[in-house]
Every structure is written in C-alpha cells, then in structure tokens.
Amino acid sequence: MKPAPSDQTRFARIRLALEQTAIAPGWRGPVFEFLMFGFKQGWACLFGGLILALLLGTHFFYPASAPLHRYDFLTLCALAIQIGMIAFRLETWREVAVIGIFHIVGTVMELFKTAAGSWAYPEASLLHIGAVPLFSGFMYAAVGSYIARVWRIFDFRFSAYPPRWTSFVLAAAIYINFFAHHWLPDIRLLLFGVTALLFGRCRIWFRALHHHRSMPLLLGWFLVALFIWFAENIATFANAWNYPDQADGWRMVSPMKMAAWYLLMIISFVLVSLVSPIRRPPAASANNGAMT
C-alpha cells in the first residue's frame, strides 16, 4: 500500500489549483483572496474546531445515563482526533512533539490553577489527574496545533524578529508568572511591556493567495487571543469548565481573560518556533510593502 500523501502535498495541490484560477481584474481578485484566507484559516483550525463541536454536541446530546462519563468520552474523542491528525499526515511528527510539550505545559498549569480555585471542572470523570480531566490538555494542544498549521499553511515570514533567545526567556517568564503571581507581585504589565519592546517592530508576513501581505505581529497575536476568548465562551457555555462567577449559571467570560490568553498564546508561538523556521519575507513583498 502506498503511503498517504502528506498534508503539505495534498493541500498544496488544492491551493495550487485555486491560486492558478484565472480571475478577471476588478473586485473579484480581493474577494477571492479573502475567501482563500478564510479557507486556510478554517483548515488550520481543524483540531480546535472539532474539539469545540464535541464540547457543544455532548453538552446538548450526551445522555446523562451513559456508562461513560462525558469528560472521559471527550478525552477518548480528543485522543482519536490527535491520532487521526497523525495518521492522515495533517501534522508532522516534529509539530506533534511540540504540541505534546504544550499539552504537558498546559496540564501542569491546570493542576495548579484548579487547586488554587481559579476555575473548576464540575463534572465527574475517571480519566483525570487530581481535579483535572485529561481532555483539558487537548484544548491547549488545539492552540498549539492551530499555530503550527497556520504557520505552515500561510508560509509565515517575519521582519525585525528579535534574537530568538529573547523570545525563549520571555516565554519562560510568562509561564513562571502564571504560578508566581499567587505569592509574588503580578508582573503581567511588565511582561506586556517587554513583549512590546521585543516585538513592537516585528511584522508577520503571510500568503493567502499569490503574494505575501503583512501586519504587526502584536496585532496578529491579539486577533488570535480574541478568537481563543470566543472559543472559551463557547467551552464554558458547554460546561467544559467553570470560573467562580459561573458557578450559579453561565455568564460571559470576562474580556480581561484575553490578556491571559494573549500571554499563553505567546508561549505556544515560541514553542512552535522550535520546529518552524523564522524566515525573512520575500524581497519583492518587503520592497513593495504589501500590507493587510
């Protein structure tokens, strides 16, 4: 049996066919490029989208009398999705390794934060560590999967990227502060300042169709954090976990949580950078200043 073509190869065929589509001058070109952008984003969100669909579907339809706890069912489904991503070569093994690290990093933080009362998992489960059901780690893995896939699918390039060791130090400081602020002063504002200092001039270049376009990397991170916050609202509505102010009924997650997701997403971005190249933008794009 011949091995299945890699995600890169299969997707490259679809993308190449779409990119070679003849488009008449005028408004059709920008519209088609926008649709391609959405198509690629949706493809990159495959893991996270499936997890969210499972959370909502089981919230509404999972039988209360089922012999398997809902959280355990979610864990098994998430594991099956991850295996499928590997089997169908939707992720490379190097990406899976980094995503696995982020899975562990997230689970360790979950153990600490649930013990500290920052949030809670209200339903029973057998597959858990302490008060944390194992499916929670896959939600962090979904963020890592998205960043790894969008990096590859959009052919990310970067201009004015700081020395890589500085990003590693920043990510470590962010992670430590998630724990340390329970006893020491919260240095979150300082971390935002350092992030702006390091990446304020950095632009991320991405290719939705024919040409690379760019935006400030800080803005790109904010947009990702915003959509993670939207997803978090869906997840808490589906009773995946509860914050203290949701114990008596669901209410929208505070927009202030976007700050935490912004910082946590930087950790994921830095981890993915271990296996994804930090490349310069194509000379033609950099010279003509293509922007979003």
mmCIF file of C-alpha atoms in Angstrom:
data_model
loop_
_atom_site.group_PDB
_atom_site.id
_atom_site.type_symbol
_atom_site.label_atom_id
_atom_site.label_comp_id
_atom_site.label_asym_id
_atom_site.label_seq_id
_atom_site.Cartn_x
_atom_site.Cartn_y
_atom_site.Cartn_z
ATOM 1 C CA MET A 1 0.000 0.000 0.000
ATOM 2 C CA LYS A 2 1.351 3.387 -0.906
ATOM 3 C CA PRO A 3 1.729 5.862 1.963
ATOM 4 C CA ALA A 4 -0.868 8.593 2.116
ATOM 5 C CA PRO A 5 0.333 11.878 0.720
ATOM 6 C CA SER A 6 1.360 14.409 3.337
ATOM 7 C CA ASP A 7 -0.947 17.231 4.324
ATOM 8 C CA GLN A 8 1.529 19.633 2.779
ATOM 9 C CA THR A 9 1.387 17.801 -0.570
ATOM 10 C CA ARG A 10 -2.369 17.262 -0.659
ATOM 11 C CA PHE A 11 -3.169 20.778 0.471
ATOM 12 C CA ALA A 12 -0.548 22.201 -1.872
ATOM 13 C CA ARG A 13 -2.394 20.628 -4.822
ATOM 14 C CA ILE A 14 -5.691 22.219 -3.780
ATOM 15 C CA ARG A 15 -4.035 25.542 -3.088
ATOM 16 C CA LEU A 16 -2.110 25.498 -6.362
ATOM 17 C CA ALA A 17 -5.272 24.770 -8.325
ATOM 18 C CA LEU A 18 -7.081 27.643 -6.617
ATOM 19 C CA GLU A 19 -4.153 30.022 -6.973
ATOM 20 C CA GLN A 20 -3.953 29.299 -10.705
ATOM 21 C CA THR A 21 -7.604 30.126 -11.216
ATOM 22 C CA ALA A 22 -7.901 32.924 -13.745
ATOM 23 C CA ILE A 23 -9.523 35.946 -12.134
ATOM 24 C CA ALA A 24 -10.712 38.933 -14.097
ATOM 25 C CA PRO A 25 -9.417 42.328 -12.978
ATOM 26 C CA GLY A 26 -11.542 44.273 -10.540
ATOM 27 C CA TRP A 27 -13.279 43.356 -7.308
ATOM 28 C CA ARG A 28 -13.137 39.587 -7.858
ATOM 29 C CA GLY A 29 -9.425 39.336 -7.020
ATOM 30 C CA PRO A 30 -9.657 40.767 -3.460
ATOM 31 C CA VAL A 31 -12.836 38.781 -2.786
ATOM 32 C CA PHE A 32 -11.223 35.520 -3.917
ATOM 33 C CA GLU A 33 -8.141 36.243 -1.816
ATOM 34 C CA PHE A 34 -10.351 36.892 1.211
ATOM 35 C CA LEU A 35 -12.145 33.583 0.647
ATOM 36 C CA MET A 36 -8.807 31.794 0.353
ATOM 37 C CA PHE A 37 -7.745 33.387 3.632
ATOM 38 C CA GLY A 38 -10.879 32.041 5.317
ATOM 39 C CA PHE A 39 -10.438 28.614 3.727
ATOM 40 C CA LYS A 40 -6.872 28.320 5.003
ATOM 41 C CA GLN A 41 -7.789 29.583 8.461
ATOM 42 C CA GLY A 42 -10.583 27.043 8.707
ATOM 43 C CA TRP A 43 -8.229 24.261 7.650
ATOM 44 C CA ALA A 44 -5.664 25.362 10.237
ATOM 45 C CA CYS A 45 -8.389 25.362 12.951
ATOM 46 C CA LEU A 46 -9.361 21.742 12.239
ATOM 47 C CA PHE A 47 -8.277 20.334 15.608
ATOM 48 C CA GLY A 48 -9.763 23.154 17.657
ATOM 49 C CA GLY A 49 -12.964 23.239 15.620
ATOM 50 C CA LEU A 50 -13.568 19.536 16.147
ATOM 51 C CA ILE A 51 -12.949 19.881 19.894
ATOM 52 C CA LEU A 52 -15.431 22.754 20.150
ATOM 53 C CA ALA A 53 -18.003 20.804 18.148
ATOM 54 C CA LEU A 54 -17.597 17.882 20.552
ATOM 55 C CA LEU A 55 -17.989 20.132 23.586
ATOM 56 C CA LEU A 56 -21.224 21.612 22.259
ATOM 57 C CA GLY A 57 -22.584 18.357 20.894
ATOM 58 C CA THR A 58 -22.019 16.423 24.114
ATOM 59 C CA HIS A 59 -23.383 19.302 26.198
ATOM 60 C CA PHE A 60 -26.716 19.133 24.393
ATOM 61 C CA PHE A 61 -26.995 15.473 23.444
ATOM 62 C CA TYR A 62 -24.744 13.289 25.645
ATOM 63 C CA PRO A 63 -27.047 11.059 27.715
ATOM 64 C CA ALA A 64 -26.796 11.553 31.473
ATOM 65 C CA SER A 65 -27.278 7.802 31.956
ATOM 66 C CA ALA A 66 -24.365 6.825 29.711
ATOM 67 C CA PRO A 67 -21.962 4.330 31.370
ATOM 68 C CA LEU A 68 -19.019 6.511 30.303
ATOM 69 C CA HIS A 69 -18.640 9.940 31.842
ATOM 70 C CA ARG A 70 -18.923 12.796 29.360
ATOM 71 C CA TYR A 71 -15.437 14.096 30.228
ATOM 72 C CA ASP A 72 -13.971 10.637 29.625
ATOM 73 C CA PHE A 73 -15.783 10.409 26.296
ATOM 74 C CA LEU A 74 -14.290 13.787 25.367
ATOM 75 C CA THR A 75 -10.823 12.550 26.318
ATOM 76 C CA LEU A 76 -11.137 9.468 24.105
ATOM 77 C CA CYS A 77 -12.525 11.523 21.216
ATOM 78 C CA ALA A 78 -9.716 14.088 21.523
ATOM 79 C CA LEU A 79 -7.156 11.279 21.532
ATOM 80 C CA ALA A 80 -8.786 9.800 18.413
ATOM 81 C CA ILE A 81 -8.630 13.204 16.684
ATOM 82 C CA GLN A 82 -4.932 13.535 17.507
ATOM 83 C CA ILE A 83 -4.233 10.038 16.192
ATOM 84 C CA GLY A 84 -6.178 10.889 13.044
ATOM 85 C CA MET A 85 -4.170 14.086 12.555
ATOM 86 C CA ILE A 86 -1.016 11.982 12.604
ATOM 87 C CA ALA A 87 -2.397 9.087 10.551
ATOM 88 C CA PHE A 88 -3.604 11.390 7.774
ATOM 89 C CA ARG A 89 -0.398 13.426 7.993
ATOM 90 C CA LEU A 90 -2.201 16.615 8.881
ATOM 91 C CA GLU A 91 0.610 17.335 11.316
ATOM 92 C CA THR A 92 4.277 16.468 11.107
ATOM 93 C CA TRP A 93 5.886 14.422 13.869
ATOM 94 C CA ARG A 94 8.035 17.401 14.866
ATOM 95 C CA GLU A 95 4.914 19.523 15.231
ATOM 96 C CA VAL A 96 3.226 16.789 17.246
ATOM 97 C CA ALA A 97 6.212 16.676 19.609
ATOM 98 C CA VAL A 98 5.993 20.414 20.278
ATOM 99 C CA ILE A 99 2.201 20.250 20.611
ATOM 100 C CA GLY A 100 2.725 17.430 23.118
ATOM 101 C CA ILE A 101 5.049 19.651 25.141
ATOM 102 C CA PHE A 102 2.405 22.382 25.176
ATOM 103 C CA HIS A 103 -0.141 19.750 26.231
ATOM 104 C CA ILE A 104 2.045 18.909 29.245
ATOM 105 C CA VAL A 105 2.747 22.572 29.999
ATOM 106 C CA GLY A 106 -0.990 23.274 29.968
ATOM 107 C CA THR A 107 -1.878 20.273 32.144
ATOM 108 C CA VAL A 108 0.670 21.268 34.796
ATOM 109 C CA MET A 109 -0.821 24.748 34.896
ATOM 110 C CA GLU A 110 -4.317 23.262 35.079
ATOM 111 C CA LEU A 111 -3.351 21.211 38.133
ATOM 112 C CA PHE A 112 -2.041 24.304 39.880
ATOM 113 C CA LYS A 113 -4.858 26.657 38.887
ATOM 114 C CA THR A 114 -7.674 24.268 39.842
ATOM 115 C CA ALA A 115 -6.021 23.694 43.205
ATOM 116 C CA ALA A 116 -5.852 27.478 43.637
ATOM 117 C CA GLY A 117 -9.553 27.824 42.793
ATOM 118 C CA SER A 118 -9.058 29.830 39.583
ATOM 119 C CA TRP A 119 -11.544 27.568 37.781
ATOM 120 C CA ALA A 120 -13.112 24.136 38.232
ATOM 121 C CA TYR A 121 -14.345 21.144 36.256
ATOM 122 C CA PRO A 122 -17.883 20.486 37.515
ATOM 123 C CA GLU A 123 -18.493 17.005 36.101
ATOM 124 C CA ALA A 124 -17.204 13.608 37.160
ATOM 125 C CA SER A 125 -14.553 11.599 35.306
ATOM 126 C CA LEU A 126 -12.347 8.556 35.659
ATOM 127 C CA LEU A 127 -9.608 9.754 33.305
ATOM 128 C CA HIS A 128 -8.182 12.603 35.323
ATOM 129 C CA ILE A 129 -5.168 13.779 37.284
ATOM 130 C CA GLY A 130 -6.202 15.382 40.526
ATOM 131 C CA ALA A 131 -9.161 17.631 39.737
ATOM 132 C CA VAL A 132 -8.200 17.945 36.063
ATOM 133 C CA PRO A 133 -9.822 15.683 33.426
ATOM 134 C CA LEU A 134 -7.367 14.613 30.768
ATOM 135 C CA PHE A 135 -9.325 16.185 27.934
ATOM 136 C CA SER A 136 -8.249 19.632 29.192
ATOM 137 C CA GLY A 137 -4.719 19.134 27.898
ATOM 138 C CA PHE A 138 -6.074 18.622 24.402
ATOM 139 C CA MET A 139 -7.591 22.102 24.474
ATOM 140 C CA TYR A 140 -4.099 23.511 24.922
ATOM 141 C CA ALA A 141 -2.908 21.127 22.219
ATOM 142 C CA ALA A 142 -5.574 22.612 19.911
ATOM 143 C CA VAL A 143 -3.964 26.049 20.292
ATOM 144 C CA GLY A 144 -0.531 24.594 19.512
ATOM 145 C CA SER A 145 -1.941 22.659 16.566
ATOM 146 C CA TYR A 146 -3.520 25.793 15.117
ATOM 147 C CA ILE A 147 -0.307 27.822 15.374
ATOM 148 C CA ALA A 148 1.807 25.039 13.871
ATOM 149 C CA ARG A 149 -0.581 24.505 10.957
ATOM 150 C CA VAL A 150 -1.289 28.164 10.209
ATOM 151 C CA TRP A 151 2.475 28.824 10.230
ATOM 152 C CA ARG A 152 2.985 26.228 7.521
ATOM 153 C CA ILE A 153 -0.187 26.834 5.505
ATOM 154 C CA PHE A 154 0.318 30.601 5.242
ATOM 155 C CA ASP A 155 4.087 30.332 4.735
ATOM 156 C CA PHE A 156 4.858 32.691 7.619
ATOM 157 C CA ARG A 157 7.785 35.071 7.265
ATOM 158 C CA PHE A 158 8.980 37.695 9.747
ATOM 159 C CA SER A 159 10.742 41.019 9.548
ATOM 160 C CA ALA A 160 12.525 42.646 12.515
ATOM 161 C CA TYR A 161 12.183 39.452 14.569
ATOM 162 C CA PRO A 162 14.200 39.796 17.804
ATOM 163 C CA PRO A 163 17.024 37.406 18.764
ATOM 164 C CA ARG A 164 15.374 34.050 19.369
ATOM 165 C CA TRP A 165 16.879 33.610 22.822
ATOM 166 C CA THR A 166 14.945 36.665 23.993
ATOM 167 C CA SER A 167 11.659 35.054 22.990
ATOM 168 C CA PHE A 168 12.578 31.925 24.959
ATOM 169 C CA VAL A 169 13.334 33.994 28.070
ATOM 170 C CA LEU A 170 10.063 35.902 27.640
ATOM 171 C CA ALA A 171 8.034 32.688 27.302
ATOM 172 C CA ALA A 172 9.693 31.224 30.410
ATOM 173 C CA ALA A 173 8.980 34.403 32.403
ATOM 174 C CA ILE A 174 5.329 34.375 31.287
ATOM 175 C CA TYR A 175 4.915 30.748 32.356
ATOM 176 C CA ILE A 176 6.550 31.300 35.734
ATOM 177 C CA ASN A 177 4.351 34.336 36.398
ATOM 178 C CA PHE A 178 1.202 32.253 35.887
ATOM 179 C CA PHE A 179 2.244 30.422 39.059
ATOM 180 C CA ALA A 180 4.258 33.005 40.983
ATOM 181 C CA HIS A 181 1.662 35.771 40.988
ATOM 182 C CA HIS A 182 -0.264 33.813 43.630
ATOM 183 C CA TRP A 183 2.526 34.661 46.123
ATOM 184 C CA LEU A 184 4.552 37.434 44.499
ATOM 185 C CA PRO A 185 3.525 40.656 42.720
ATOM 186 C CA ASP A 186 1.912 40.022 39.349
ATOM 187 C CA ILE A 187 4.357 41.247 36.684
ATOM 188 C CA ARG A 188 1.861 40.869 33.852
ATOM 189 C CA LEU A 189 2.076 44.528 32.858
ATOM 190 C CA LEU A 190 5.871 44.288 32.808
ATOM 191 C CA LEU A 191 5.618 41.216 30.570
ATOM 192 C CA PHE A 192 3.350 43.102 28.173
ATOM 193 C CA GLY A 193 5.880 45.927 28.137
ATOM 194 C CA VAL A 194 8.762 43.566 27.388
ATOM 195 C CA THR A 195 6.675 41.897 24.663
ATOM 196 C CA ALA A 196 6.032 45.286 23.054
ATOM 197 C CA LEU A 197 9.724 46.186 23.351
ATOM 198 C CA LEU A 198 10.893 42.948 21.729
ATOM 199 C CA PHE A 199 8.215 42.563 19.047
ATOM 200 C CA GLY A 200 6.932 46.095 18.541
ATOM 201 C CA ARG A 201 8.737 46.436 15.198
ATOM 202 C CA CYS A 202 8.187 42.841 14.102
ATOM 203 C CA ARG A 203 5.813 42.173 11.219
ATOM 204 C CA ILE A 204 4.374 38.823 10.280
ATOM 205 C CA TRP A 205 4.127 38.129 6.543
ATOM 206 C CA PHE A 206 1.573 35.601 5.322
ATOM 207 C CA ARG A 207 0.411 34.404 1.947
ATOM 208 C CA ALA A 208 -3.287 33.763 1.434
ATOM 209 C CA LEU A 209 -3.077 33.726 -2.366
ATOM 210 C CA HIS A 210 -0.323 34.955 -4.674
ATOM 211 C CA HIS A 211 1.578 37.492 -2.630
ATOM 212 C CA HIS A 212 2.723 37.856 0.943
ATOM 213 C CA ARG A 213 0.957 40.515 2.959
ATOM 214 C CA SER A 214 1.874 41.717 6.419
ATOM 215 C CA MET A 215 0.607 43.030 9.699
ATOM 216 C CA PRO A 216 2.247 43.841 13.038
ATOM 217 C CA LEU A 217 2.913 40.593 14.886
ATOM 218 C CA LEU A 218 1.491 42.084 18.086
ATOM 219 C CA LEU A 219 -1.803 42.689 16.253
ATOM 220 C CA GLY A 220 -1.796 39.152 14.887
ATOM 221 C CA TRP A 221 -1.339 37.763 18.393
ATOM 222 C CA PHE A 222 -4.189 39.920 19.675
ATOM 223 C CA LEU A 223 -6.542 38.612 16.975
ATOM 224 C CA VAL A 224 -5.661 35.006 17.851
ATOM 225 C CA ALA A 225 -6.198 35.710 21.566
ATOM 226 C CA LEU A 226 -9.561 37.294 20.717
ATOM 227 C CA PHE A 227 -10.741 34.197 18.862
ATOM 228 C CA ILE A 228 -9.483 31.941 21.677
ATOM 229 C CA TRP A 229 -11.588 34.041 24.055
ATOM 230 C CA PHE A 230 -14.609 33.498 21.787
ATOM 231 C CA ALA A 231 -13.884 29.756 21.882
ATOM 232 C CA GLU A 232 -13.544 29.896 25.678
ATOM 233 C CA ASN A 233 -17.014 31.392 25.940
ATOM 234 C CA ILE A 234 -18.372 28.505 23.887
ATOM 235 C CA ALA A 235 -16.469 25.976 26.021
ATOM 236 C CA THR A 236 -17.688 27.381 29.338
ATOM 237 C CA PHE A 237 -21.235 27.582 27.966
ATOM 238 C CA ALA A 238 -20.843 23.860 27.168
ATOM 239 C CA ASN A 239 -19.836 23.282 30.824
ATOM 240 C CA ALA A 240 -16.325 22.177 29.912
ATOM 241 C CA TRP A 241 -15.142 24.154 32.947
ATOM 242 C CA ASN A 242 -16.463 26.965 35.132
ATOM 243 C CA TYR A 243 -14.954 30.127 36.512
ATOM 244 C CA PRO A 244 -16.029 31.075 40.058
ATOM 245 C CA ASP A 245 -18.554 33.643 38.785
ATOM 246 C CA GLN A 246 -20.156 30.946 36.586
ATOM 247 C CA ALA A 247 -20.866 28.511 39.421
ATOM 248 C CA ASP A 248 -24.543 29.559 39.621
ATOM 249 C CA GLY A 249 -25.087 29.773 35.881
ATOM 250 C CA TRP A 250 -23.235 30.656 32.713
ATOM 251 C CA ARG A 251 -22.231 34.204 32.014
ATOM 252 C CA MET A 252 -19.806 35.643 29.502
ATOM 253 C CA VAL A 253 -16.136 35.205 30.352
ATOM 254 C CA SER A 254 -14.566 38.493 31.355
ATOM 255 C CA PRO A 255 -12.773 40.193 28.440
ATOM 256 C CA MET A 256 -9.838 40.586 30.843
ATOM 257 C CA LYS A 257 -9.162 36.887 30.288
ATOM 258 C CA MET A 258 -7.936 37.832 26.811
ATOM 259 C CA ALA A 259 -4.783 39.186 28.470
ATOM 260 C CA ALA A 260 -4.035 35.758 29.926
ATOM 261 C CA TRP A 261 -4.737 34.061 26.600
ATOM 262 C CA TYR A 262 -2.503 36.574 24.849
ATOM 263 C CA LEU A 263 0.401 35.664 27.111
ATOM 264 C CA LEU A 264 -0.304 31.936 26.992
ATOM 265 C CA MET A 265 -0.550 32.066 23.204
ATOM 266 C CA ILE A 266 2.940 33.651 23.105
ATOM 267 C CA ILE A 267 4.235 30.561 24.936
ATOM 268 C CA SER A 268 2.652 28.349 22.277
ATOM 269 C CA PHE A 269 4.054 30.525 19.476
ATOM 270 C CA VAL A 270 7.576 30.306 20.910
ATOM 271 C CA LEU A 271 7.299 26.536 21.329
ATOM 272 C CA VAL A 272 6.174 26.123 17.710
ATOM 273 C CA SER A 273 9.104 28.307 16.609
ATOM 274 C CA LEU A 274 11.373 25.479 17.794
ATOM 275 C CA VAL A 275 10.341 23.419 14.757
ATOM 276 C CA SER A 276 9.095 26.113 12.367
ATOM 277 C CA PRO A 277 11.607 28.382 10.633
ATOM 278 C CA ILE A 278 11.859 32.105 11.323
ATOM 279 C CA ARG A 279 12.293 33.192 7.707
ATOM 280 C CA ARG A 280 12.593 36.631 6.178
ATOM 281 C CA PRO A 281 9.877 37.949 3.863
ATOM 282 C CA PRO A 282 10.395 37.603 0.103
ATOM 283 C CA ALA A 283 12.360 40.560 -1.223
ATOM 284 C CA ALA A 284 9.590 41.575 -3.638
ATOM 285 C CA SER A 285 6.984 41.672 -0.873
ATOM 286 C CA ALA A 286 9.258 43.516 1.525
ATOM 287 C CA ASN A 287 10.103 46.106 -1.112
ATOM 288 C CA ASN A 288 6.560 46.888 -2.155
ATOM 289 C CA GLY A 289 5.340 46.937 1.442
ATOM 290 C CA ALA A 290 2.297 44.731 0.865
ATOM 291 C CA MET A 291 0.074 45.013 3.914
ATOM 292 C CA THR A 292 -3.276 43.923 5.224
#
